[in-house]
XYZ file of C-alpha atoms in Angstrom:
774
model
C -53.782 0.472 24.060
C -54.112 -2.367 26.607
C -50.613 -3.567 25.851
C -49.280 -0.007 26.165
C -51.014 0.410 29.543
C -49.575 -2.867 30.842
C -46.123 -1.906 29.604
C -46.331 1.528 31.224
C -47.456 -0.079 34.487
C -44.492 -2.459 34.341
C -42.162 0.446 33.634
C -43.536 2.335 36.648
C -43.050 -0.732 38.819
C -39.432 -0.947 37.769
C -39.002 2.816 38.287
C -40.413 2.645 41.759
C -38.128 -0.296 42.503
C -35.197 1.752 41.233
C -36.143 4.550 43.644
C -35.300 2.398 46.581
C -37.956 -0.299 46.990
C -39.748 2.163 49.332
C -43.046 0.300 49.711
C -44.896 -2.743 48.373
C -46.173 -1.831 44.932
C -49.307 -3.929 45.325
C -50.594 -1.564 48.027
C -50.498 1.458 45.746
C -53.753 2.817 44.344
C -51.971 3.615 41.113
C -50.960 -0.006 40.710
C -54.504 -1.114 41.459
C -55.892 1.203 38.776
C -53.128 0.474 36.262
C -54.983 -2.383 34.485
C -58.051 -0.151 34.088
C -56.134 2.855 32.782
C -56.710 2.099 29.052
C -60.422 1.632 29.756
C -60.599 4.918 31.641
C -58.791 6.708 28.840
C -61.412 5.595 26.355
C -64.311 5.973 28.818
C -63.790 9.648 29.794
C -64.325 11.097 26.268
C -67.287 8.786 25.838
C -68.772 9.981 29.127
C -68.297 13.613 28.105
C -70.044 13.023 24.783
C -72.805 11.047 26.493
C -73.268 13.845 29.059
C -73.506 16.470 26.316
C -76.031 14.339 24.408
C -78.155 13.764 27.501
C -77.964 17.415 28.538
C -78.777 18.558 25.006
C -81.713 16.170 24.803
C -82.947 17.465 28.159
C -82.631 21.080 27.032
C -84.520 20.378 23.798
C -87.225 18.509 25.689
C -87.499 21.332 28.223
C -87.793 23.980 25.493
C -90.413 21.909 23.714
C -92.428 21.372 26.886
C -92.204 25.116 27.746
C -93.557 25.947 24.301
C -96.512 23.611 24.741
C -97.181 25.011 28.232
C -96.943 28.598 26.944
C -99.424 27.914 24.148
C -101.787 26.152 26.555
C -101.586 29.066 29.019
C -102.316 31.568 26.236
C -105.269 29.483 25.048
C -106.665 29.325 28.593
C -106.239 33.053 29.006
C -108.124 33.690 25.731
C -110.911 31.420 26.937
C -111.110 33.380 30.212
C -111.390 36.671 28.267
C -114.233 35.204 26.199
C -116.029 34.121 29.348
C -115.538 37.565 30.972
C -117.038 39.233 27.877
C -119.991 36.891 27.983
C -120.522 37.612 31.662
C -120.331 41.353 31.085
C -122.734 41.129 28.198
C -125.194 39.128 30.279
C -125.813 42.032 32.795
C -127.079 44.279 29.998
C -130.734 44.380 29.032
C -131.523 43.026 25.562
C -131.374 45.611 22.892
C -133.003 45.953 19.580
C -131.507 45.120 16.284
C -130.536 48.719 15.663
C -128.627 48.956 18.923
C -126.912 45.551 18.486
C -123.731 46.812 16.934
C -123.301 49.645 19.430
C -123.945 47.320 22.365
C -121.451 44.741 21.081
C -118.814 47.416 20.498
C -119.304 48.807 24.002
C -118.916 45.350 25.526
C -115.748 44.747 23.505
C -114.285 48.056 24.642
C -114.913 47.180 28.261
C -113.460 43.671 27.898
C -110.445 44.975 26.040
C -109.708 47.474 28.722
C -109.635 44.697 31.275
C -107.789 41.885 29.394
C -105.884 43.085 26.358
C -104.046 46.108 27.536
C -100.426 45.913 26.394
C -100.920 42.571 24.601
C -101.444 42.143 20.825
C -104.906 40.523 20.997
C -108.110 41.017 19.021
C -111.773 40.347 19.811
C -114.549 39.860 17.219
C -118.334 39.500 17.609
C -120.507 38.041 14.833
C -124.232 38.078 14.207
C -126.394 35.105 13.301
C -125.409 35.588 9.627
C -121.750 35.095 10.473
C -120.758 38.683 9.733
C -118.450 40.619 11.988
C -120.435 43.374 13.672
C -117.830 44.536 16.197
C -114.033 44.212 16.444
C -111.234 45.542 18.656
C -108.944 46.742 17.244
C -111.172 47.777 14.361
C -108.856 46.513 11.611
C -106.256 43.878 12.479
C -104.708 41.236 10.211
C -107.563 41.267 7.724
C -110.216 41.389 10.479
C -112.721 44.253 10.241
C -116.418 44.887 10.629
C -118.599 43.617 7.828
C -116.355 40.713 6.860
C -117.556 37.129 7.096
C -116.085 34.934 9.884
C -115.681 32.093 7.377
C -113.360 34.286 5.313
C -111.180 35.019 8.331
C -111.154 31.681 10.213
C -112.128 29.250 7.518
C -115.455 27.681 6.766
C -114.776 24.565 8.825
C -113.906 26.415 12.011
C -116.535 29.159 11.561
C -119.301 26.629 10.902
C -118.425 24.302 13.807
C -121.104 23.712 16.406
C -120.336 25.685 19.616
C -122.254 25.597 22.825
C -121.982 27.901 25.749
C -118.538 26.477 26.500
C -115.717 28.179 24.712
C -113.446 26.428 22.219
C -109.729 27.296 21.941
C -107.706 26.210 18.881
C -104.566 27.047 16.945
C -105.117 27.750 13.283
C -103.915 29.774 10.337
C -105.872 32.891 9.442
C -106.845 33.897 5.931
C -103.748 36.095 5.571
C -101.464 33.185 6.524
C -100.803 34.289 10.102
C -100.710 31.580 12.768
C -102.974 32.470 15.678
C -104.623 31.122 18.824
C -108.411 31.537 18.612
C -110.926 31.090 21.438
C -114.595 31.031 20.359
C -117.735 31.233 22.586
C -121.404 31.169 21.708
C -123.349 34.294 22.749
C -126.950 34.906 23.551
C -129.233 36.092 20.761
C -129.313 38.300 18.902
C -125.483 37.815 18.875
C -123.936 34.577 17.603
C -120.274 34.130 18.580
C -117.301 35.802 20.220
C -113.792 35.234 18.804
C -110.663 36.105 20.830
C -107.515 36.055 18.630
C -103.817 36.271 19.562
C -100.905 35.666 17.102
C -98.764 32.594 17.987
C -95.639 34.705 17.626
C -96.840 37.116 20.356
C -97.968 34.244 22.561
C -94.440 32.659 22.351
C -92.454 35.878 22.892
C -91.562 35.071 26.520
C -90.890 31.442 25.573
C -88.363 32.550 22.965
C -86.472 34.596 25.548
C -86.415 31.670 27.979
C -85.299 29.229 25.239
C -82.505 31.557 24.163
C -81.239 31.677 27.739
C -81.399 27.898 28.075
C -79.556 27.372 24.736
C -76.880 29.838 25.789
C -76.296 28.007 29.065
C -76.151 24.629 27.243
C -73.728 25.881 24.576
C -71.460 27.433 27.247
C -71.469 24.261 29.333
C -70.921 22.023 26.257
C -68.065 24.174 24.997
C -66.434 24.018 28.427
C -66.781 20.232 28.531
C -65.426 19.904 25.002
C -62.398 21.984 25.955
C -61.866 19.794 29.001
C -62.286 16.638 26.885
C -59.856 17.958 24.279
C -57.332 18.752 26.990
C -57.789 15.252 28.452
C -57.373 13.707 24.985
C -54.180 15.673 24.355
C -52.861 14.591 27.731
C -53.850 10.992 27.016
C -52.084 11.055 23.638
C -48.985 12.469 25.279
C -49.128 9.809 27.991
C -49.638 7.067 25.390
C -46.737 8.448 23.362
C -44.550 8.500 26.441
C -45.632 4.946 27.297
C -44.923 3.842 23.739
C -41.470 5.434 23.805
C -40.826 3.790 27.155
C -42.142 0.476 25.873
C -40.037 0.709 22.678
C -36.953 1.467 24.716
C -37.721 -1.407 27.044
C -38.495 -3.727 24.112
C -35.208 -2.739 22.481
C -33.317 -3.508 25.671
C -35.219 -6.794 26.138
C -34.573 -7.789 22.507
C -30.883 -7.018 22.903
C -30.745 -9.012 26.138
C -32.648 -11.947 24.638
C -30.496 -11.958 21.480
C -27.352 -12.056 23.577
C -28.855 -14.575 26.036
C -28.399 -12.043 28.811
C -30.433 -10.987 31.810
C -30.559 -7.669 33.688
C -29.981 -7.554 37.467
C -30.785 -4.563 39.670
C -29.748 -5.498 43.232
C -29.863 -3.140 46.173
C -26.809 -4.063 48.216
C -27.749 -4.736 51.768
C -31.346 -5.437 50.846
C -32.887 -8.830 50.287
C -34.621 -7.745 47.059
C -33.603 -7.455 43.431
C -35.182 -6.864 40.022
C -34.900 -9.315 37.116
C -35.655 -8.587 33.478
C -37.906 -10.910 31.505
C -34.908 -12.303 29.628
C -33.375 -13.377 32.960
C -36.413 -15.521 33.676
C -36.187 -17.018 30.175
C -32.541 -17.966 30.769
C -33.717 -20.245 33.580
C -36.849 -21.433 31.769
C -39.110 -19.629 34.243
C -42.309 -17.710 33.570
C -41.657 -13.946 33.780
C -43.404 -12.150 36.620
C -43.790 -8.614 37.919
C -42.384 -7.322 41.131
C -39.152 -8.002 42.942
C -37.322 -11.172 43.921
C -35.749 -11.936 47.261
C -32.505 -13.717 48.051
C -34.553 -16.368 49.861
C -36.305 -17.173 46.554
C -33.006 -17.477 44.696
C -31.224 -19.583 47.320
C -32.889 -22.940 46.342
C -31.861 -22.457 42.718
C -28.183 -21.794 43.487
C -25.676 -24.604 43.226
C -24.478 -25.837 46.636
C -20.936 -24.745 45.783
C -22.166 -21.245 44.751
C -24.594 -20.538 47.600
C -22.422 -17.684 48.944
C -24.060 -15.182 46.550
C -25.395 -13.069 49.430
C -21.895 -12.883 50.968
C -20.551 -11.583 47.668
C -22.884 -8.597 47.908
C -21.117 -7.572 51.131
C -17.701 -7.651 49.458
C -18.770 -5.680 46.336
C -16.535 -2.571 46.006
C -18.404 0.707 46.225
C -16.183 2.406 43.658
C -18.286 2.775 40.456
C -15.154 2.538 38.298
C -14.441 -1.024 39.446
C -16.134 -3.817 37.492
C -17.501 -6.900 39.213
C -17.130 -10.235 37.356
C -18.420 -13.417 38.978
C -19.403 -16.899 37.712
C -21.910 -19.177 39.389
C -24.469 -21.876 38.632
C -28.246 -21.891 38.920
C -30.792 -24.644 38.352
C -32.853 -24.459 35.139
C -36.583 -25.188 35.168
C -35.893 -28.567 33.487
C -33.488 -29.537 36.306
C -30.134 -28.969 34.597
C -27.472 -26.571 35.884
C -26.804 -23.392 33.931
C -23.489 -21.560 34.197
C -23.992 -17.787 34.521
C -21.552 -14.915 34.480
C -22.560 -11.714 36.296
C -20.767 -8.585 35.173
C -21.601 -5.075 36.419
C -20.646 -2.279 38.780
C -21.844 -0.409 41.845
C -24.240 2.492 41.272
C -25.421 5.206 43.656
C -28.882 6.687 43.027
C -29.990 10.044 44.382
C -32.526 9.676 47.135
C -31.539 6.077 47.880
C -29.411 5.440 50.955
C -27.821 2.145 49.926
C -25.780 1.590 46.735
C -26.991 -0.785 44.036
C -25.388 -3.435 41.865
C -26.539 -3.045 38.250
C -25.282 -5.368 35.547
C -26.012 -8.159 33.141
C -25.931 -11.905 33.602
C -24.804 -13.983 30.614
C -25.444 -17.695 29.997
C -21.960 -19.182 29.483
C -23.000 -22.828 29.626
C -22.414 -23.313 25.929
C -19.078 -21.480 26.082
C -17.834 -23.719 28.892
C -19.168 -26.796 27.142
C -17.499 -25.615 23.924
C -14.226 -25.140 25.772
C -14.493 -28.664 27.141
C -15.343 -30.041 23.713
C -12.461 -28.075 22.196
C -10.033 -29.504 24.738
C -11.378 -33.005 24.162
C -11.236 -32.495 20.391
C -7.635 -31.278 20.665
C -6.735 -34.439 22.564
C -8.549 -36.598 19.992
C -6.843 -34.780 17.123
C -3.427 -35.334 18.693
C -4.235 -38.997 19.254
C -5.494 -39.303 15.662
C -2.333 -37.642 14.341
C -0.285 -40.016 16.453
C -2.047 -43.047 14.965
C -1.401 -41.943 11.368
C 0.997 -44.353 9.684
C 2.629 -41.513 7.713
C 4.998 -38.857 9.008
C 2.770 -35.873 9.812
C 3.734 -32.350 10.827
C 1.875 -29.011 10.993
C 3.783 -25.691 10.928
C 2.574 -22.097 11.388
C 3.123 -19.136 9.079
C 6.644 -18.686 10.518
C 7.480 -22.338 9.707
C 7.562 -23.381 13.337
C 6.360 -26.799 14.377
C 2.864 -26.770 15.848
C 2.292 -30.504 16.189
C 3.874 -33.659 14.827
C 3.602 -37.408 15.398
C 6.122 -40.032 16.436
C 6.406 -41.291 12.833
C 7.770 -37.886 11.816
C 10.266 -37.930 14.681
C 11.279 -41.489 13.854
C 11.704 -40.779 10.149
C 13.876 -37.715 10.797
C 15.721 -39.093 13.848
C 14.311 -36.504 16.276
C 13.543 -36.663 19.965
C 10.432 -35.233 21.544
C 12.481 -32.310 22.815
C 13.955 -31.664 19.384
C 10.492 -31.607 17.752
C 8.595 -29.778 20.457
C 6.013 -27.108 19.509
C 7.625 -23.797 18.476
C 10.856 -25.319 17.086
C 11.728 -24.000 13.587
C 10.984 -26.714 11.032
C 14.272 -26.535 9.104
C 16.366 -26.396 12.303
C 14.651 -29.543 13.538
C 15.418 -31.341 10.262
C 19.072 -30.215 10.447
C 19.398 -31.613 13.985
C 17.925 -34.975 12.971
C 19.906 -38.115 12.215
C 17.859 -39.343 9.278
C 19.348 -41.149 6.240
C 20.662 -38.919 3.470
C 18.754 -38.341 0.242
C 20.287 -40.108 -2.761
C 17.766 -39.257 -5.487
C 14.491 -37.402 -5.807
C 12.048 -35.928 -8.278
C 9.281 -33.340 -8.047
C 5.869 -34.780 -8.899
C 4.104 -31.399 -9.096
C 5.433 -27.856 -9.118
C 4.180 -25.477 -6.399
C 0.890 -23.945 -7.470
C -0.626 -20.604 -6.507
C -1.543 -22.013 -3.099
C 2.009 -23.275 -2.464
C 1.154 -27.003 -2.628
C 3.716 -29.455 -4.035
C 4.437 -33.219 -4.177
C 7.855 -34.872 -4.455
C 9.484 -38.284 -4.156
C 12.931 -38.915 -2.609
C 15.134 -42.009 -2.469
C 17.133 -42.442 0.737
C 20.559 -44.020 0.924
C 19.159 -46.982 2.853
C 16.952 -47.890 -0.162
C 13.688 -46.491 1.060
C 11.399 -44.282 -1.013
C 9.400 -41.435 0.493
C 6.553 -39.402 -1.014
C 6.239 -35.977 0.618
C 3.086 -33.879 0.124
C 3.023 -30.299 1.337
C -0.139 -28.148 1.484
C -0.467 -24.532 2.546
C -3.075 -23.609 5.157
C -5.276 -20.493 5.136
C -3.257 -18.942 7.952
C 0.000 -19.129 5.960
C 1.400 -22.319 7.520
C 1.701 -25.694 5.877
C 0.992 -29.377 6.470
C 3.582 -31.954 5.436
C 2.806 -35.664 5.111
C 5.618 -38.136 4.390
C 4.649 -41.625 3.234
C 6.959 -44.631 2.907
C 6.304 -45.850 -0.650
C 9.099 -48.410 -0.856
C 6.620 -51.261 -1.273
C 4.700 -49.232 -3.861
C 7.868 -48.680 -5.861
C 8.611 -52.401 -5.877
C 5.050 -53.124 -6.843
C 5.326 -50.503 -9.588
C 8.233 -52.424 -11.113
C 6.197 -55.593 -11.013
C 3.278 -53.791 -12.587
C 5.449 -52.551 -15.426
C 6.387 -56.132 -16.264
C 2.779 -57.203 -15.965
C 1.733 -54.346 -18.226
C 3.985 -55.617 -20.964
C 2.500 -59.074 -20.658
C -0.967 -57.565 -20.643
C -0.309 -55.619 -23.813
C 0.678 -58.859 -25.565
C -2.545 -60.462 -24.360
C -4.539 -57.452 -25.559
C -3.002 -57.815 -29.002
C -4.108 -61.482 -29.087
C -7.591 -60.480 -27.970
C -7.805 -57.866 -30.682
C -6.985 -60.478 -33.297
C -9.620 -62.813 -31.847
C -12.093 -59.946 -31.816
C -11.445 -59.304 -35.503
C -12.121 -62.969 -36.261
C -15.357 -62.842 -34.245
C -16.476 -59.723 -36.083
C -16.013 -61.511 -39.420
C -18.026 -64.488 -38.139
C -20.741 -62.178 -36.822
C -21.002 -60.515 -40.216
C -21.339 -63.888 -41.910
C -24.070 -64.918 -39.455
C -25.894 -61.676 -40.146
C -25.791 -62.349 -43.874
C -27.105 -65.895 -43.327
C -29.924 -64.549 -41.130
C -30.837 -62.059 -43.837
C -30.923 -64.813 -46.482
C -33.026 -66.959 -44.124
C -35.494 -64.127 -43.714
C -35.750 -63.704 -47.474
C -36.311 -67.439 -47.969
C -38.919 -67.481 -45.205
C -40.743 -64.583 -46.835
C -40.691 -66.370 -50.189
C -42.009 -69.581 -48.596
C -44.860 -67.693 -46.917
C -45.719 -65.986 -50.199
C -45.635 -69.357 -51.983
C -47.888 -70.869 -49.316
C -50.391 -68.027 -49.731
C -50.215 -68.424 -53.512
C -50.823 -72.146 -53.113
C -53.857 -71.555 -50.914
C -55.275 -69.042 -53.369
C -54.568 -71.399 -56.250
C -56.278 -74.301 -54.509
C -59.272 -72.131 -53.704
C -59.589 -70.973 -57.325
C -58.991 -74.482 -58.645
C -61.615 -75.942 -56.312
C -64.189 -73.492 -57.585
C -63.292 -74.328 -61.177
C -63.543 -78.095 -60.564
C -66.891 -78.008 -58.764
C -68.826 -76.855 -61.868
C -67.958 -79.777 -64.228
C -67.933 -82.196 -61.318
C -71.513 -81.314 -60.376
C -72.502 -82.003 -64.004
C -70.749 -85.396 -63.941
C -72.441 -86.356 -60.664
C -75.823 -85.229 -61.947
C -75.665 -87.102 -65.270
C -74.229 -90.226 -63.628
C -77.103 -90.175 -61.118
C -79.609 -89.956 -64.050
C -77.945 -92.905 -65.755
C -77.727 -94.866 -62.475
C -81.372 -94.326 -61.613
C -82.633 -94.706 -65.252
C -84.814 -91.623 -65.189
C -85.207 -91.686 -69.019
C -85.524 -95.460 -69.324
C -83.450 -98.569 -68.711
C -79.952 -98.982 -70.090
C -79.609 -101.853 -72.478
C -76.424 -103.310 -71.082
C -76.275 -103.884 -67.255
C -72.563 -103.175 -67.252
C -73.331 -99.530 -68.044
C -75.337 -99.206 -64.818
C -72.368 -100.480 -62.839
C -70.108 -97.959 -64.587
C -72.580 -95.148 -63.923
C -72.622 -96.099 -60.170
C -68.793 -96.041 -60.067
C -68.781 -92.637 -61.784
C -71.352 -91.343 -59.223
C -69.397 -92.625 -56.207
C -66.068 -91.325 -57.513
C -67.619 -87.945 -58.246
C -68.975 -87.652 -54.702
C -65.612 -88.655 -53.294
C -63.828 -86.144 -55.469
C -66.390 -83.462 -54.467
C -65.725 -84.123 -50.764
C -61.974 -83.850 -51.386
C -62.495 -80.570 -53.273
C -64.721 -79.280 -50.414
C -61.984 -80.099 -47.900
C -59.374 -78.370 -50.054
C -61.659 -75.346 -50.463
C -62.373 -75.222 -46.709
C -58.663 -75.462 -45.828
C -57.700 -72.813 -48.342
C -60.349 -70.441 -46.947
C -59.014 -71.017 -43.434
C -55.387 -70.431 -44.434
C -56.292 -67.382 -46.519
C -58.211 -65.940 -43.521
C -61.449 -65.677 -45.458
C -63.477 -67.966 -43.246
C -65.567 -65.981 -40.758
C -67.229 -67.585 -37.772
C -70.838 -66.860 -36.793
C -70.997 -67.599 -33.020
C -74.480 -68.387 -31.755
C -76.115 -70.319 -28.943
C -75.516 -73.949 -30.009
C -77.012 -77.031 -28.375
C -74.146 -79.512 -28.522
C -76.421 -82.550 -27.996
C -78.418 -81.804 -31.171
C -75.315 -81.081 -33.243
C -73.579 -84.344 -32.230
C -76.785 -86.368 -32.779
C -77.011 -85.057 -36.355
C -73.357 -85.953 -36.946
C -73.775 -89.486 -35.589
C -76.891 -90.031 -37.755
C -74.880 -89.115 -40.849
C -72.234 -91.755 -39.981
C -74.677 -94.335 -38.617
C -74.912 -96.330 -41.932
C -71.137 -96.307 -42.411
C -70.659 -97.589 -38.839
C -73.369 -100.243 -39.151
C -71.838 -101.557 -42.391
C -68.608 -102.210 -40.423
C -70.464 -103.412 -37.298
C -68.902 -100.568 -35.273
C -70.712 -99.504 -32.111
C -70.863 -95.749 -31.406
C -71.243 -95.127 -27.634
C -72.232 -91.522 -26.807
C -72.392 -89.851 -23.344
C -73.611 -86.284 -23.924
C -75.184 -84.184 -21.090
C -78.592 -82.793 -21.925
C -79.092 -79.038 -22.256
C -75.383 -78.311 -22.725
C -75.012 -75.080 -24.736
C -72.071 -73.015 -25.860
C -71.447 -69.906 -27.928
C -69.957 -71.225 -31.202
C -70.398 -71.487 -34.970
C -72.774 -74.430 -35.306
C -71.564 -75.374 -38.786
C -67.919 -75.336 -37.655
C -68.701 -77.483 -34.570
C -70.556 -79.957 -36.745
C -67.624 -80.009 -39.203
C -65.184 -80.744 -36.355
C -67.319 -83.616 -35.020
C -67.972 -85.032 -38.516
C -64.273 -85.060 -39.463
C -63.196 -86.665 -36.178
C -65.999 -89.274 -36.135
C -65.499 -90.188 -39.820
C -61.761 -90.752 -39.155
C -62.579 -92.856 -36.112
C -65.040 -95.027 -38.022
C -62.807 -95.149 -41.095
C -59.701 -96.389 -39.247
C -61.476 -98.741 -36.824
C -61.598 -102.404 -37.903
C -65.001 -104.131 -38.209
C -66.497 -105.024 -34.845
C -64.713 -102.163 -33.099
C -66.081 -99.408 -30.959
C -66.138 -95.582 -31.049
C -67.048 -93.592 -27.907
C -68.110 -89.949 -27.725
C -67.757 -88.158 -24.339
C -68.694 -84.552 -23.515
C -68.205 -82.642 -20.235
C -68.074 -79.034 -19.040
C -65.361 -77.758 -16.686
C -64.113 -74.223 -15.812
C -65.855 -72.453 -18.682
C -64.677 -74.981 -21.307
C -66.562 -77.779 -23.134
C -64.389 -80.879 -23.591
C -65.274 -83.235 -26.496
C -63.389 -86.577 -26.474
C -63.734 -89.084 -29.363
C -62.031 -92.405 -28.670
C -61.775 -95.414 -31.001
C -60.306 -98.927 -30.919
C -58.703 -98.531 -34.291
C -55.229 -99.123 -35.686
C -53.603 -96.302 -33.663
C -50.892 -93.901 -34.736
C -47.128 -94.405 -34.399
C -45.426 -92.128 -31.893
C -43.138 -90.567 -34.488
C -46.131 -89.628 -36.660
C -48.116 -87.808 -33.966
C -46.289 -84.505 -34.385
C -47.157 -84.357 -38.098
C -50.878 -84.946 -37.658
C -52.997 -81.824 -37.912
C -50.941 -80.391 -40.753
C -52.645 -80.023 -44.128
C -52.335 -83.089 -46.420
C -50.581 -85.144 -43.729
C -51.588 -88.840 -43.460
C -50.201 -91.709 -41.473
C -48.924 -94.305 -43.968
C -49.660 -97.828 -42.838
C -50.867 -100.996 -44.363
C -54.377 -100.289 -43.158
C -54.527 -96.631 -44.138
C -53.452 -97.348 -47.701
C -56.771 -99.035 -48.259
C -58.706 -95.872 -47.283
C -58.868 -92.892 -49.543
C -58.793 -89.348 -48.178
C -57.293 -85.906 -48.654
C -55.564 -85.801 -45.273
C -57.300 -82.498 -44.422
C -59.857 -83.706 -41.895
C -57.700 -83.286 -38.800
C -56.155 -80.068 -40.112
C -59.599 -78.515 -40.696
C -60.850 -79.653 -37.281
C -57.763 -78.287 -35.531
C -57.959 -74.943 -37.369
C -61.675 -74.535 -36.611
C -61.095 -75.344 -32.896
C -58.288 -72.794 -32.679
C -60.439 -70.160 -34.424
C -62.932 -70.630 -31.572
C -60.144 -70.009 -29.082
C -59.898 -73.714 -28.258
C -57.455 -76.536 -28.956
C -57.185 -80.072 -30.343
C -54.945 -82.750 -28.797
C -54.290 -86.356 -29.968
C -53.295 -89.291 -27.789
C -52.688 -92.616 -29.510
C -50.986 -95.987 -29.094
C -50.265 -98.060 -32.188
C -52.540 -101.107 -32.323
C -54.677 -99.931 -29.380
C -56.625 -96.950 -30.650
C -56.688 -93.148 -30.716
C -58.262 -90.437 -28.535
C -58.871 -86.932 -29.900
C -59.730 -84.229 -27.308
C -61.247 -80.909 -28.423
C -61.612 -77.989 -25.985
C -64.000 -75.139 -26.855
C -64.845 -72.095 -24.648
C -68.443 -71.941 -23.452
C -68.684 -68.144 -23.927
C -67.239 -68.154 -27.431
C -63.951 -66.942 -28.987
C -64.044 -63.510 -27.259
C -64.001 -65.127 -23.766
C -60.771 -66.983 -24.449
C -59.119 -63.769 -25.712
C -60.088 -61.976 -22.490
C -58.717 -64.839 -20.362
C -55.506 -64.836 -22.364
């Protein structure tokens, strides 16, 4: 609704401007109230409803208050009647018990004559026993002489303590009738006086007054509702008219904005004009209400177009003549915008001066497009001129549109003979080009009229002409000098023949290579089969050695045991001393053979993959001390000094038995192959998570050519010294295999005649740590 009100206000501003710019719109009361019009439209019905609610609440409150006042007045009047009866009764002399009823009835008759004439009221007198002894009227609503007051008024009310002051109350009688009752205590021998009036009779005048008040309220409310309904209908009609006006204006504004147009309404001879919102948007300005003056437009006009006001003087007054004018205005961002004003003169009834009404179109892009088109045309002509081929474009009537100098040169034409509009075939006939000797069509014309052909001129040149049809029915012809290509084609033909001969030779060589490749594949297959057989034989050997070792250990243990009994003489001395010497030789040979069998069994278990490590926390110092104690006697017999440098507390995660086996094999070899009086050193250090064990001797050394074979099973270095020492040749192989199973390595450095150094590297954290690092 607010947007509709603003739109209707804007429409009225424009309408008032169209009626002749009679007065400033800002001074109008209607314009001042225009922003509040939607609020007033919603406020008036609300005020009417609020007024009706307030007036209705007041009427209800007034009726309620009148009812209370009426009941109070009736109760006071009943109390006054009771007091008047008491006063009248007080002037009489006391009577006896027999005259009590007659006296009470006479007093009631007198009081009734004074206070109840024409009003439906009743008066009752009771005795000390609470029985009714006198009543006027005699029988009314269940009230009659002889009846108990408790039965008529209720035990609570009839038994209430009452002094000389009367009590007025509203209660329900025994027959269900609502009544006002005033009660007053009387002098003995009477007890009480009751004055009764039905509530319905007491409120009779109030009902008439309330009916009148309700009628006035309903009439006034109905009148206000009719006025509110009429105002609502008028408001809906006004809103509908505003909406129609706004829709029409929005449609016009949308059309103007879509076409980048603005609406001008200029009173000729006046310094004011109206602009549409789209006109402001064309110049990047914020739309505003009201009218513009020529003085406001003058700073935005281009200096060369500042005569806009003078044009208004020269505008023809004939409405049939159209005005078309171009000028420039400054945009809000500082650039100049070309505008085109197109409209006519219009005379409006009631307005003295004619008006110019029309639209203003932004033609900046059109002018820029025209400039770009002209520049593009020049660039296209220059590009066509720089083409090395003969180029010509013809229209649908086969007239030359544009051609380059190469086309004129090729066909012997002048610029005049090949000017635009000259028929294509006439231009070719007028040319002085060389005659065609031979030619062939490369492609027949297709559905689009395109074709390619080659021609041979009498001067020896070759031309390739390509013609393509355009969408407008014309065609484009491009002639290329292919003389060099033709010569090169001949050379290529000769080269092709030579290439085919070379290809034939290559094919023969390829066939030979394929045969050789097949032979190599067969050899590789045979090598794989042989390798598989060798691996199977090696596994069979390892299994055989393992089984054989187990079979040999049983009788060998018996031989060693019996030879030890004979050597030690457990069952008595041997008669011949030579037998003891033989028994010692048998014992030593058996132990040697057992050690060889143990090495073979150990190696076979390693190769068969049946040896499992048991990594535990191992103190390297204790393990190496045990190993050196085992070899201490052997070293002392040869006067060999064992120098050990082992850090204390050095621990690593490894199989203790395997570490001891590695150290024992390496130390025994060092002692074995070191001459008497030599030296063996043991060095241990820890670096970067690895324990390095180095065993160095001053023995016979190993030849360089034999180093690569050491560490293989059953490999021994054959020398004059080593022939005097027995062994299986498995010590280094077992040590190397056990080190590698721990994730470590074994390296040998040796110089013949100077000694040997064996370096073993074992991970501190065990085999799993080296796998993670790898």
